Amino acid sequence: MPPLNSSQVPIIFAGVNGYLDKIPVNKVVDWEKDFISHVATQHSDILEEIRAKGVLSKELETKLRDVCDNHAKGFY
């Protein structure tokens, strides 16, 4: 299997941690596009750390949870 692109990690993180549970199925693709755009423009440090380290530290997980919490609220 090829390695994950660093922008896929936040999306997978959001999915496995329940942040998509309340998003209507017909909005998931829109949520994903908007979320990764938001992460890339407003939280590029997260993507850089994922690329550089290749692992999610506790600190990075906390950052991702905050970003997911705040972003998901706009789609409920």
mmCIF file of C-alpha atoms in Angstrom:
data_model
loop_
_atom_site.group_PDB
_atom_site.id
_atom_site.type_symbol
_atom_site.label_atom_id
_atom_site.label_comp_id
_atom_site.label_asym_id
_atom_site.label_seq_id
_atom_site.Cartn_x
_atom_site.Cartn_y
_atom_site.Cartn_z
ATOM 1 C CA MET A 1 0.000 0.000 0.000
ATOM 2 C CA PRO A 2 1.398 3.459 -0.847
ATOM 3 C CA PRO A 3 2.045 5.866 2.036
ATOM 4 C CA LEU A 4 -0.680 8.305 2.982
ATOM 5 C CA ASN A 5 -0.566 11.856 1.743
ATOM 6 C CA SER A 6 -0.270 14.175 4.759
ATOM 7 C CA SER A 7 -3.612 15.795 3.884
ATOM 8 C CA GLN A 8 -5.356 12.418 4.169
ATOM 9 C CA VAL A 9 -4.315 11.985 7.795
ATOM 10 C CA PRO A 10 -6.566 14.739 9.260
ATOM 11 C CA ILE A 11 -9.531 13.415 7.262
ATOM 12 C CA ILE A 12 -8.992 9.853 8.465
ATOM 13 C CA PHE A 13 -8.429 11.150 11.999
ATOM 14 C CA ALA A 14 -11.741 13.006 11.868
ATOM 15 C CA GLY A 15 -13.578 9.957 10.552
ATOM 16 C CA VAL A 16 -12.270 7.419 13.053
ATOM 17 C CA ASN A 17 -12.796 9.806 15.961
ATOM 18 C CA GLY A 18 -16.487 10.399 15.243
ATOM 19 C CA TYR A 19 -16.348 13.926 13.851
ATOM 20 C CA LEU A 20 -18.268 12.873 10.743
ATOM 21 C CA ASP A 21 -20.981 11.022 12.655
ATOM 22 C CA LYS A 22 -23.378 13.968 12.671
ATOM 23 C CA ILE A 23 -22.546 15.166 9.162
ATOM 24 C CA PRO A 24 -25.337 14.199 6.732
ATOM 25 C CA VAL A 25 -24.065 11.634 4.224
ATOM 26 C CA ASN A 26 -24.821 13.953 1.312
ATOM 27 C CA LYS A 27 -22.568 16.610 2.913
ATOM 28 C CA VAL A 28 -19.504 14.453 3.680
ATOM 29 C CA VAL A 29 -17.713 15.217 0.392
ATOM 30 C CA ASP A 30 -18.323 18.944 0.867
ATOM 31 C CA TRP A 31 -17.146 18.695 4.472
ATOM 32 C CA GLU A 32 -13.976 16.875 3.421
ATOM 33 C CA LYS A 33 -13.071 19.442 0.749
ATOM 34 C CA ASP A 34 -13.755 22.360 3.062
ATOM 35 C CA PHE A 35 -11.965 20.725 5.993
ATOM 36 C CA ILE A 36 -8.741 19.966 4.143
ATOM 37 C CA SER A 37 -8.750 23.435 2.601
ATOM 38 C CA HIS A 38 -9.185 24.909 6.090
ATOM 39 C CA VAL A 39 -6.386 22.774 7.526
ATOM 40 C CA ALA A 40 -4.063 23.621 4.617
ATOM 41 C CA THR A 41 -4.641 27.372 4.846
ATOM 42 C CA GLN A 42 -5.192 27.950 8.566
ATOM 43 C CA HIS A 43 -3.271 25.071 10.162
ATOM 44 C CA SER A 44 -0.506 24.232 7.715
ATOM 45 C CA ASP A 45 1.753 23.546 10.705
ATOM 46 C CA ILE A 46 -0.265 20.385 11.326
ATOM 47 C CA LEU A 47 0.357 19.097 7.813
ATOM 48 C CA GLU A 48 4.024 20.027 8.026
ATOM 49 C CA GLU A 49 4.437 18.125 11.284
ATOM 50 C CA ILE A 50 2.711 15.071 9.815
ATOM 51 C CA ARG A 51 5.028 15.197 6.785
ATOM 52 C CA ALA A 52 8.138 15.735 8.891
ATOM 53 C CA LYS A 53 7.507 13.249 11.699
ATOM 54 C CA GLY A 54 5.183 10.698 10.152
ATOM 55 C CA VAL A 55 3.407 10.125 13.483
ATOM 56 C CA LEU A 56 0.716 11.811 15.553
ATOM 57 C CA SER A 57 2.139 13.004 18.848
ATOM 58 C CA LYS A 58 -0.219 13.676 21.765
ATOM 59 C CA GLU A 59 0.207 17.403 21.124
ATOM 60 C CA LEU A 60 -0.654 17.009 17.439
ATOM 61 C CA GLU A 61 -3.694 14.891 18.318
ATOM 62 C CA THR A 62 -4.878 17.675 20.624
ATOM 63 C CA LYS A 63 -4.453 20.238 17.830
ATOM 64 C CA LEU A 64 -6.359 18.021 15.397
ATOM 65 C CA ARG A 65 -9.180 17.514 17.898
ATOM 66 C CA ASP A 66 -9.523 21.287 18.344
ATOM 67 C CA VAL A 67 -9.550 21.876 14.591
ATOM 68 C CA CYS A 68 -12.079 19.074 14.055
ATOM 69 C CA ASP A 69 -14.322 20.307 16.879
ATOM 70 C CA ASN A 70 -14.421 23.829 15.525
ATOM 71 C CA HIS A 71 -14.825 22.857 11.890
ATOM 72 C CA ALA A 72 -17.513 20.225 12.398
ATOM 73 C CA LYS A 73 -19.776 22.674 14.261
ATOM 74 C CA GLY A 74 -20.453 24.534 11.007
ATOM 75 C CA PHE A 75 -21.843 21.412 9.364
ATOM 76 C CA TYR A 76 -24.266 20.145 12.037
#
